[in-house]
mmCIF file of C-alpha atoms and ligand atoms in Angstrom:
data_model
loop_
_atom_site.group_PDB
_atom_site.id
_atom_site.type_symbol
_atom_site.label_atom_id
_atom_site.label_comp_id
_atom_site.label_asym_id
_atom_site.label_seq_id
_atom_site.Cartn_x
_atom_site.Cartn_y
_atom_site.Cartn_z
ATOM 1 C CA UNK V 1 109.740 89.165 68.754
ATOM 2 C CA UNK V 2 112.571 90.445 70.910
ATOM 3 C CA UNK V 3 115.609 88.173 70.615
ATOM 4 C CA UNK V 4 116.723 88.166 74.275
ATOM 5 C CA UNK V 5 113.384 88.030 76.058
ATOM 6 C CA UNK V 6 113.885 86.404 79.483
ATOM 7 C CA UNK V 7 117.684 86.434 79.259
ATOM 8 C CA UNK V 8 120.001 88.000 81.858
ATOM 9 C CA UNK V 9 123.071 89.866 80.614
ATOM 10 C CA UNK V 10 126.079 91.151 82.583
ATOM 11 C CA UNK V 11 128.115 93.998 81.054
ATOM 12 C CA UNK V 12 131.410 95.273 82.506
ATOM 13 C CA UNK V 13 132.629 98.818 81.939
ATOM 14 C CA UNK V 14 129.037 99.927 81.460
ATOM 15 C CA UNK V 15 129.311 103.325 83.160
ATOM 16 C CA UNK V 16 129.593 104.976 79.754
ATOM 17 C CA UNK V 17 130.825 104.454 76.193
ATOM 18 C CA UNK V 18 130.440 101.100 74.494
ATOM 19 C CA UNK V 19 129.473 99.277 77.699
ATOM 20 C CA UNK V 20 126.481 101.565 78.201
ATOM 21 C CA UNK V 21 125.508 101.146 74.528
ATOM 22 C CA UNK V 22 125.756 97.340 74.863
ATOM 23 C CA UNK V 23 123.589 97.335 78.008
ATOM 24 C CA UNK V 24 120.917 99.475 76.333
ATOM 25 C CA UNK V 25 120.967 97.397 73.128
ATOM 26 C CA UNK V 26 120.704 94.079 75.008
ATOM 27 C CA UNK V 27 117.867 95.556 77.090
ATOM 28 C CA UNK V 28 116.073 96.651 73.936
ATOM 29 C CA UNK V 29 116.059 92.984 72.900
ATOM 30 C CA UNK V 30 114.371 92.051 76.171
ATOM 31 C CA UNK V 31 117.248 91.091 78.490
ATOM 32 C CA UNK V 32 117.416 92.005 82.167
ATOM 33 C CA UNK V 33 120.732 93.741 82.776
ATOM 34 C CA UNK V 34 123.504 93.719 85.370
ATOM 35 C CA UNK V 35 126.011 96.525 84.848
ATOM 36 C CA UNK V 36 129.278 97.110 86.677
ATOM 37 C CA UNK V 37 132.041 99.698 86.543
ATOM 38 C CA UNK V 38 133.836 102.271 88.763
ATOM 39 C CA UNK V 39 137.374 100.923 89.159
ATOM 40 C CA UNK V 40 139.808 101.975 91.839
ATOM 41 C CA UNK V 41 142.791 104.102 90.833
ATOM 42 C CA UNK V 42 144.783 102.693 87.896
ATOM 43 C CA UNK V 43 148.038 104.629 88.348
ATOM 44 C CA UNK V 44 149.297 104.932 84.768
ATOM 45 C CA UNK V 45 145.945 105.712 83.117
ATOM 46 C CA UNK V 46 146.020 109.375 82.101
ATOM 47 C CA UNK V 47 142.303 110.029 81.445
ATOM 48 C CA UNK V 48 139.360 109.809 83.865
ATOM 49 C CA UNK V 49 137.471 106.517 84.183
ATOM 50 C CA UNK V 50 133.788 106.144 85.055
ATOM 51 C CA UNK V 51 132.400 107.415 88.344
ATOM 52 C CA UNK V 52 129.516 106.160 90.493
ATOM 53 C CA UNK V 53 127.415 108.908 88.879
ATOM 54 C CA UNK V 54 128.182 107.559 85.386
ATOM 55 C CA UNK V 55 127.101 104.061 86.418
ATOM 56 C CA UNK V 56 123.951 105.463 88.051
ATOM 57 C CA UNK V 57 123.175 107.299 84.789
ATOM 58 C CA UNK V 58 123.415 104.009 82.858
ATOM 59 C CA UNK V 59 121.017 102.419 85.355
ATOM 60 C CA UNK V 60 118.689 105.419 85.031
ATOM 61 C CA UNK V 61 118.617 105.060 81.225
ATOM 62 C CA UNK V 62 117.955 101.305 81.488
ATOM 63 C CA UNK V 63 115.122 101.852 83.971
ATOM 64 C CA UNK V 64 113.671 104.642 81.809
ATOM 65 C CA UNK V 65 113.529 102.077 78.980
ATOM 66 C CA UNK V 66 111.522 99.772 81.249
ATOM 67 C CA UNK V 67 114.383 97.360 81.964
ATOM 68 C CA UNK V 68 115.001 95.584 85.265
ATOM 69 C CA UNK V 69 118.616 96.264 86.146
ATOM 70 C CA UNK V 70 121.220 95.884 88.862
ATOM 71 C CA UNK V 71 124.196 98.283 88.968
ATOM 72 C CA UNK V 72 127.292 97.335 90.959
ATOM 73 C CA UNK V 73 130.584 99.087 91.629
ATOM 74 C CA UNK V 74 133.341 96.584 90.884
ATOM 75 C CA UNK V 75 136.898 96.525 89.619
ATOM 76 C CA UNK V 76 137.588 93.756 87.108
ATOM 77 C CA UNK V 77 141.201 93.533 88.364
ATOM 78 C CA UNK V 78 139.804 92.048 91.571
ATOM 79 C CA UNK V 79 138.822 88.370 91.494
ATOM 80 C CA UNK V 80 136.669 88.840 94.617
ATOM 81 C CA UNK V 81 134.847 91.825 93.075
ATOM 82 C CA UNK V 82 133.923 89.803 89.995
ATOM 83 C CA UNK V 83 132.874 86.779 92.040
ATOM 84 C CA UNK V 84 130.666 89.123 94.099
ATOM 85 C CA UNK V 85 129.131 90.591 90.910
ATOM 86 C CA UNK V 86 128.340 87.105 89.570
ATOM 87 C CA UNK V 87 126.884 86.019 92.927
ATOM 88 C CA UNK V 88 124.718 89.149 93.237
ATOM 89 C CA UNK V 89 123.511 88.786 89.643
ATOM 90 C CA UNK V 90 122.527 85.160 90.210
ATOM 91 C CA UNK V 91 120.895 86.033 93.559
ATOM 92 C CA UNK V 92 118.854 88.800 91.907
ATOM 93 C CA UNK V 93 117.903 87.120 88.618
ATOM 94 C CA UNK V 94 118.567 83.402 89.099
ATOM 95 C CA UNK V 95 121.190 83.174 86.374
ATOM 96 C CA UNK V 96 123.549 84.909 83.947
ATOM 97 C CA UNK V 97 122.956 83.984 80.294
ATOM 98 C CA UNK V 98 125.193 86.540 78.588
ATOM 99 C CA UNK V 99 128.417 88.209 79.699
ATOM 100 C CA UNK V 100 129.981 91.088 77.811
ATOM 101 C CA UNK V 101 133.544 91.565 79.094
ATOM 102 C CA UNK V 102 133.970 95.081 77.761
ATOM 103 C CA UNK V 103 135.854 97.037 80.457
ATOM 104 C CA UNK V 104 139.411 98.035 79.585
ATOM 105 C CA UNK V 105 141.859 100.922 79.579
ATOM 106 C CA UNK V 106 144.195 102.381 76.978
ATOM 107 C CA UNK V 107 147.395 104.407 76.977
ATOM 108 C CA UNK V 108 150.330 105.243 74.754
ATOM 109 C CA UNK V 109 154.071 104.833 75.136
ATOM 110 C CA UNK V 110 157.007 104.176 72.835
ATOM 111 C CA UNK V 111 158.033 100.585 73.509
ATOM 112 C CA UNK V 112 161.488 101.506 74.822
ATOM 113 C CA UNK V 113 159.966 103.855 77.418
ATOM 114 C CA UNK V 114 157.169 101.517 78.525
ATOM 115 C CA UNK V 115 157.391 101.155 82.326
ATOM 116 C CA UNK V 116 156.526 98.088 84.411
ATOM 117 C CA UNK V 117 153.685 100.138 85.924
ATOM 118 C CA UNK V 118 152.165 100.841 82.479
ATOM 119 C CA UNK V 119 152.602 97.220 81.406
ATOM 120 C CA UNK V 120 151.154 95.806 84.647
ATOM 121 C CA UNK V 121 148.192 98.223 84.663
ATOM 122 C CA UNK V 122 147.330 97.348 81.063
ATOM 123 C CA UNK V 123 147.711 93.584 81.366
ATOM 124 C CA UNK V 124 146.180 93.544 84.862
ATOM 125 C CA UNK V 125 143.060 95.323 83.619
ATOM 126 C CA UNK V 126 142.538 94.273 80.019
ATOM 127 C CA UNK V 127 143.776 90.683 80.181
ATOM 128 C CA UNK V 128 143.634 89.550 83.833
ATOM 129 C CA UNK V 129 140.434 91.559 84.473
ATOM 130 C CA UNK V 130 138.787 89.930 81.459
ATOM 131 C CA UNK V 131 139.944 86.526 82.751
ATOM 132 C CA UNK V 132 138.295 87.281 86.123
ATOM 133 C CA UNK V 133 135.083 88.407 84.409
ATOM 134 C CA UNK V 134 134.726 85.345 82.193
ATOM 135 C CA UNK V 135 135.819 82.878 84.854
ATOM 136 C CA UNK V 136 133.294 84.305 87.347
ATOM 137 C CA UNK V 137 130.402 83.070 85.160
ATOM 138 C CA UNK V 138 131.839 80.298 82.946
ATOM 139 C CA UNK V 139 131.267 77.458 85.435
ATOM 140 C CA UNK V 140 127.730 78.658 86.133
ATOM 141 C CA UNK V 141 126.968 78.780 82.395
ATOM 142 C CA UNK V 142 128.463 75.328 81.809
ATOM 143 C CA UNK V 143 126.414 73.912 84.689
ATOM 144 C CA UNK V 144 123.215 75.395 83.215
ATOM 145 C CA UNK V 145 124.100 74.268 79.687
ATOM 146 C CA UNK V 146 123.670 77.716 78.193
ATOM 147 C CA UNK V 147 125.810 80.824 77.874
ATOM 148 C CA UNK V 148 126.990 83.543 75.517
ATOM 149 C CA UNK V 149 130.444 84.907 76.364
ATOM 150 C CA UNK V 150 131.404 88.014 74.394
ATOM 151 C CA UNK V 151 134.751 89.719 74.930
ATOM 152 C CA UNK V 152 135.763 93.078 73.514
ATOM 153 C CA UNK V 153 139.188 93.096 71.921
ATOM 154 C CA UNK V 154 140.144 95.713 69.313
ATOM 155 C CA UNK V 155 141.556 96.029 65.828
ATOM 156 C CA UNK V 156 144.757 96.497 67.895
ATOM 157 C CA UNK V 157 144.270 92.835 68.801
ATOM 158 C CA UNK V 158 144.617 91.960 65.099
ATOM 159 C CA UNK V 159 147.812 93.855 64.249
ATOM 160 C CA UNK V 160 150.510 95.834 65.980
ATOM 161 C CA UNK V 161 150.223 99.546 66.546
ATOM 162 C CA UNK V 162 152.989 102.047 67.253
ATOM 163 C CA UNK V 163 153.048 103.187 70.893
ATOM 164 C CA UNK V 164 150.478 100.563 71.874
ATOM 165 C CA UNK V 165 152.596 97.434 72.511
ATOM 166 C CA UNK V 166 151.035 96.883 75.959
ATOM 167 C CA UNK V 167 147.469 97.544 74.765
ATOM 168 C CA UNK V 168 147.939 95.403 71.661
ATOM 169 C CA UNK V 169 149.440 92.562 73.733
ATOM 170 C CA UNK V 170 146.418 92.640 76.051
ATOM 171 C CA UNK V 171 143.982 92.642 73.131
ATOM 172 C CA UNK V 172 145.751 89.769 71.290
ATOM 173 C CA UNK V 173 145.759 87.961 74.651
ATOM 174 C CA UNK V 174 141.996 88.032 75.171
ATOM 175 C CA UNK V 175 141.489 86.520 71.712
ATOM 176 C CA UNK V 176 143.707 83.557 72.632
ATOM 177 C CA UNK V 177 141.819 83.163 75.897
ATOM 178 C CA UNK V 178 138.387 83.253 74.237
ATOM 179 C CA UNK V 179 139.338 80.739 71.530
ATOM 180 C CA UNK V 180 140.552 78.334 74.227
ATOM 181 C CA UNK V 181 137.402 78.847 76.336
ATOM 182 C CA UNK V 182 135.283 78.251 73.210
ATOM 183 C CA UNK V 183 136.913 74.853 72.729
ATOM 184 C CA UNK V 184 136.605 73.867 76.384
ATOM 185 C CA UNK V 185 132.907 74.805 76.525
ATOM 186 C CA UNK V 186 131.930 73.811 72.970
ATOM 187 C CA UNK V 187 129.970 70.749 74.048
ATOM 188 C CA UNK V 188 128.212 72.578 76.920
ATOM 189 C CA UNK V 189 125.893 74.939 75.057
ATOM 190 C CA UNK V 190 128.157 77.887 75.869
ATOM 191 C CA UNK V 191 129.654 79.984 73.073
ATOM 192 C CA UNK V 192 132.605 82.364 73.414
ATOM 193 C CA UNK V 193 133.323 85.015 70.793
ATOM 194 C CA UNK V 194 135.193 88.276 70.369
ATOM 195 C CA UNK V 195 134.244 91.657 68.939
ATOM 196 C CA UNK V 196 137.022 93.840 67.576
ATOM 197 C CA UNK V 197 135.998 97.463 67.143
ATOM 198 C CA UNK V 198 138.046 99.987 65.262
ATOM 199 C CA UNK V 199 138.268 103.509 66.689
ATOM 200 C CA UNK V 200 135.015 104.239 68.492
ATOM 201 C CA UNK V 201 133.627 107.542 69.701
ATOM 202 C CA UNK V 202 133.861 107.231 73.496
ATOM 203 C CA UNK V 203 135.771 108.986 76.318
ATOM 204 C CA UNK V 204 138.619 106.499 75.738
ATOM 205 C CA UNK V 205 139.613 108.453 72.607
ATOM 206 C CA UNK V 206 138.092 111.861 73.334
ATOM 207 C CA UNK V 207 140.734 113.042 75.746
ATOM 208 C CA UNK V 208 143.867 115.180 75.715
ATOM 209 C CA UNK V 209 146.280 112.220 75.530
ATOM 210 C CA UNK V 210 144.719 110.809 72.335
ATOM 211 C CA UNK V 211 144.274 114.225 70.739
ATOM 212 C CA UNK V 212 147.938 115.051 71.473
ATOM 213 C CA UNK V 213 149.170 111.777 69.946
ATOM 214 C CA UNK V 214 147.264 112.363 66.711
ATOM 215 C CA UNK V 215 147.943 116.115 66.405
ATOM 216 C CA UNK V 216 151.427 116.587 67.895
ATOM 217 C CA UNK V 217 151.736 119.737 65.771
ATOM 218 C CA UNK V 218 149.140 121.555 67.932
ATOM 219 C CA UNK V 219 149.536 122.690 71.538
ATOM 220 C CA UNK V 220 145.895 122.068 72.562
ATOM 221 C CA UNK V 221 144.197 120.024 69.809
ATOM 222 C CA UNK V 222 140.404 119.760 69.885
ATOM 223 C CA UNK V 223 137.929 117.158 68.636
ATOM 224 C CA UNK V 224 137.533 119.160 65.409
ATOM 225 C CA UNK V 225 141.330 119.155 64.939
ATOM 226 C CA UNK V 226 141.676 115.357 65.208
ATOM 227 C CA UNK V 227 138.577 114.384 63.229
ATOM 228 C CA UNK V 228 140.187 114.563 59.748
ATOM 229 C CA UNK V 229 143.309 112.762 61.031
ATOM 230 C CA UNK V 230 141.230 109.880 62.376
ATOM 231 C CA UNK V 231 139.243 109.725 59.127
ATOM 232 C CA UNK V 232 142.476 109.100 57.191
ATOM 233 C CA UNK V 233 143.223 105.966 59.247
ATOM 234 C CA UNK V 234 140.640 103.672 57.623
ATOM 235 C CA UNK V 235 139.262 102.863 54.153
ATOM 236 C CA UNK V 236 135.769 104.113 54.985
ATOM 237 C CA UNK V 237 137.148 107.582 55.647
ATOM 238 C CA UNK V 238 135.008 108.118 58.734
ATOM 239 C CA UNK V 239 136.694 109.276 61.946
ATOM 240 C CA UNK V 240 135.155 106.820 64.371
ATOM 241 C CA UNK V 241 132.388 104.289 64.905
ATOM 242 C CA UNK V 242 129.321 105.158 66.963
ATOM 243 C CA UNK V 243 129.224 102.825 70.026
ATOM 244 C CA UNK V 244 125.828 101.578 68.802
ATOM 245 C CA UNK V 245 127.523 99.984 65.763
ATOM 246 C CA UNK V 246 129.598 97.783 68.073
ATOM 247 C CA UNK V 247 126.508 97.085 70.195
ATOM 248 C CA UNK V 248 124.773 95.588 67.132
ATOM 249 C CA UNK V 249 127.653 93.100 66.784
ATOM 250 C CA UNK V 250 127.381 92.255 70.494
ATOM 251 C CA UNK V 251 123.622 91.676 70.210
ATOM 252 C CA UNK V 252 124.203 89.474 67.156
ATOM 253 C CA UNK V 253 126.560 87.219 69.142
ATOM 254 C CA UNK V 254 124.346 87.310 72.262
ATOM 255 C CA UNK V 255 121.287 86.201 70.293
ATOM 256 C CA UNK V 256 123.078 83.644 68.108
ATOM 257 C CA UNK V 257 121.508 80.184 68.175
ATOM 258 C CA UNK V 258 124.826 78.651 69.200
ATOM 259 C CA UNK V 259 126.655 77.541 66.077
ATOM 260 C CA UNK V 260 129.157 80.423 66.134
ATOM 261 C CA UNK V 261 131.918 80.048 68.721
ATOM 262 C CA UNK V 262 135.627 80.848 68.865
ATOM 263 C CA UNK V 263 135.015 83.584 66.286
ATOM 264 C CA UNK V 264 136.302 87.118 65.988
ATOM 265 C CA UNK V 265 133.851 89.672 64.615
ATOM 266 C CA UNK V 266 135.637 92.794 63.399
ATOM 267 C CA UNK V 267 133.732 96.061 63.227
ATOM 268 C CA UNK V 268 136.719 97.447 61.471
ATOM 269 C CA UNK V 269 135.815 100.445 59.293
ATOM 270 C CA UNK V 270 137.298 98.514 56.345
ATOM 271 C CA UNK V 271 140.629 97.707 58.014
ATOM 272 C CA UNK V 272 139.648 93.997 57.967
ATOM 273 C CA UNK V 273 140.232 94.041 54.205
ATOM 274 C CA UNK V 274 143.993 94.327 54.823
ATOM 275 C CA UNK V 275 144.077 91.147 56.935
ATOM 276 C CA UNK V 276 143.928 87.483 55.899
HETATM 277 N N1 NAD E 1 137.186 103.576 71.897
HETATM 278 C C1 NAD E 1 137.906 102.933 70.992
HETATM 279 O O1 NAD E 1 138.409 103.527 70.022
HETATM 280 C C2 NAD E 1 138.100 101.449 71.087
HETATM 281 C C3 NAD E 1 138.555 100.759 69.954
HETATM 282 C C4 NAD E 1 138.709 99.372 70.022
HETATM 283 C C5 NAD E 1 138.409 98.702 71.185
HETATM 284 N N2 NAD E 1 137.977 99.405 72.275
HETATM 285 C C6 NAD E 1 137.625 98.628 73.470
HETATM 286 O O2 NAD E 1 136.242 98.803 73.713
HETATM 287 C C7 NAD E 1 135.964 98.591 75.093
HETATM 288 C C8 NAD E 1 135.130 99.707 75.644
HETATM 289 O O3 NAD E 1 135.876 100.909 75.652
HETATM 290 P P1 NAD E 1 135.207 102.337 75.393
HETATM 291 O O4 NAD E 1 135.623 102.775 74.058
HETATM 292 O O5 NAD E 1 133.766 102.311 75.734
HETATM 293 O O6 NAD E 1 136.037 103.215 76.472
HETATM 294 P P2 NAD E 1 135.569 103.937 77.819
HETATM 295 O O7 NAD E 1 136.835 104.374 78.462
HETATM 296 O O8 NAD E 1 134.545 104.960 77.525
HETATM 297 O O9 NAD E 1 134.868 102.761 78.645
HETATM 298 C C9 NAD E 1 135.605 101.782 79.331
HETATM 299 C C10 NAD E 1 134.919 101.555 80.652
HETATM 300 O O10 NAD E 1 135.633 100.539 81.364
HETATM 301 C C11 NAD E 1 135.725 100.931 82.710
HETATM 302 N N3 NAD E 1 136.880 100.280 83.327
HETATM 303 C C12 NAD E 1 138.195 100.437 83.015
HETATM 304 N N4 NAD E 1 138.952 99.711 83.820
HETATM 305 C C13 NAD E 1 138.124 99.066 84.670
HETATM 306 C C14 NAD E 1 138.309 98.173 85.748
HETATM 307 N N5 NAD E 1 139.546 97.809 86.161
HETATM 308 N N6 NAD E 1 137.234 97.715 86.408
HETATM 309 C C15 NAD E 1 135.974 98.101 86.039
HETATM 310 N N7 NAD E 1 135.729 98.942 85.032
HETATM 311 C C16 NAD E 1 136.797 99.423 84.356
HETATM 312 C C17 NAD E 1 135.877 102.451 82.673
HETATM 313 O O11 NAD E 1 135.539 103.061 83.917
HETATM 314 C C18 NAD E 1 134.929 102.805 81.541
HETATM 315 O O12 NAD E 1 133.637 103.070 82.004
HETATM 316 C C19 NAD E 1 137.332 98.405 75.737
HETATM 317 O O13 NAD E 1 137.607 97.030 75.842
HETATM 318 C C20 NAD E 1 138.276 99.041 74.745
HETATM 319 O O14 NAD E 1 139.601 98.561 74.869
HETATM 320 C C21 NAD E 1 137.815 100.747 72.252
#
């Protein structure tokens, strides 16, 4: 039996990458799906974000799999956008049972050169945008007495990383938020948990900025050039996770019977072994 038959799941940042994988995996378990993506310009982000065509492609793949879906352009930085997404989801399907707050951005800077623009873009998207996403559905879930809140942090939310102070701060921040939400909603049938992926094979890492950071010795490094460097970063010795590996963790938390809340599930390529 499919574990999410009759459920309705909302996934942010689902135009591509992990968000698309999460939407497809939740659909495979029987959920109806609401996907959103396509942010406005985020000035300091140096790689392209999803387009309307990317989001339409996610919807096409969901429909090809026989899933009922609703695809909405929305920017998680905007409270009104996320309230509109929640309202349209509830109007279309009657409820939201699962939210996967997955959308985020990344970027690198030495701490001493980090600008206010970079800091504000990172915190405004990854932390405030995740706050908007979860808050847009939390009251509805509490009222219905059922909900599964899943937020994507990162292994950079478990330890510091050079050149990622702003990203790491945002990813530690969402963990604190989720643990607090878990306590506030514990008696309401609503769980709130975090997934922390290690490096994952998506457009967030497959771009010139990332390749340049990891192979500064090359003028125009390629995917083949960075692959061995990434593989050296973790005990498993593999360069990156497939997005589907993170999606399995998301489905696990979405389908959980409700006794796991306030938890952090690391899909860490062995890096978890270095942490208490
Ligand atoms: N790729 C990795 O190595 C890695 C590792 C650990 C954690 N993560 C986290 O996993 C999640 C998914 O990232 P991914 O790897 O699929 O990257 P990705 O860049 O492929 O996908 C992120 C999606 O979020 C969307 N997005 C960004 N800002 C948005 C906004 N303001 N409003 C709406 N949508 C917005 C983008 O358009 C994009 O489609 C993120 O939270 C990321 O921080 C990624």
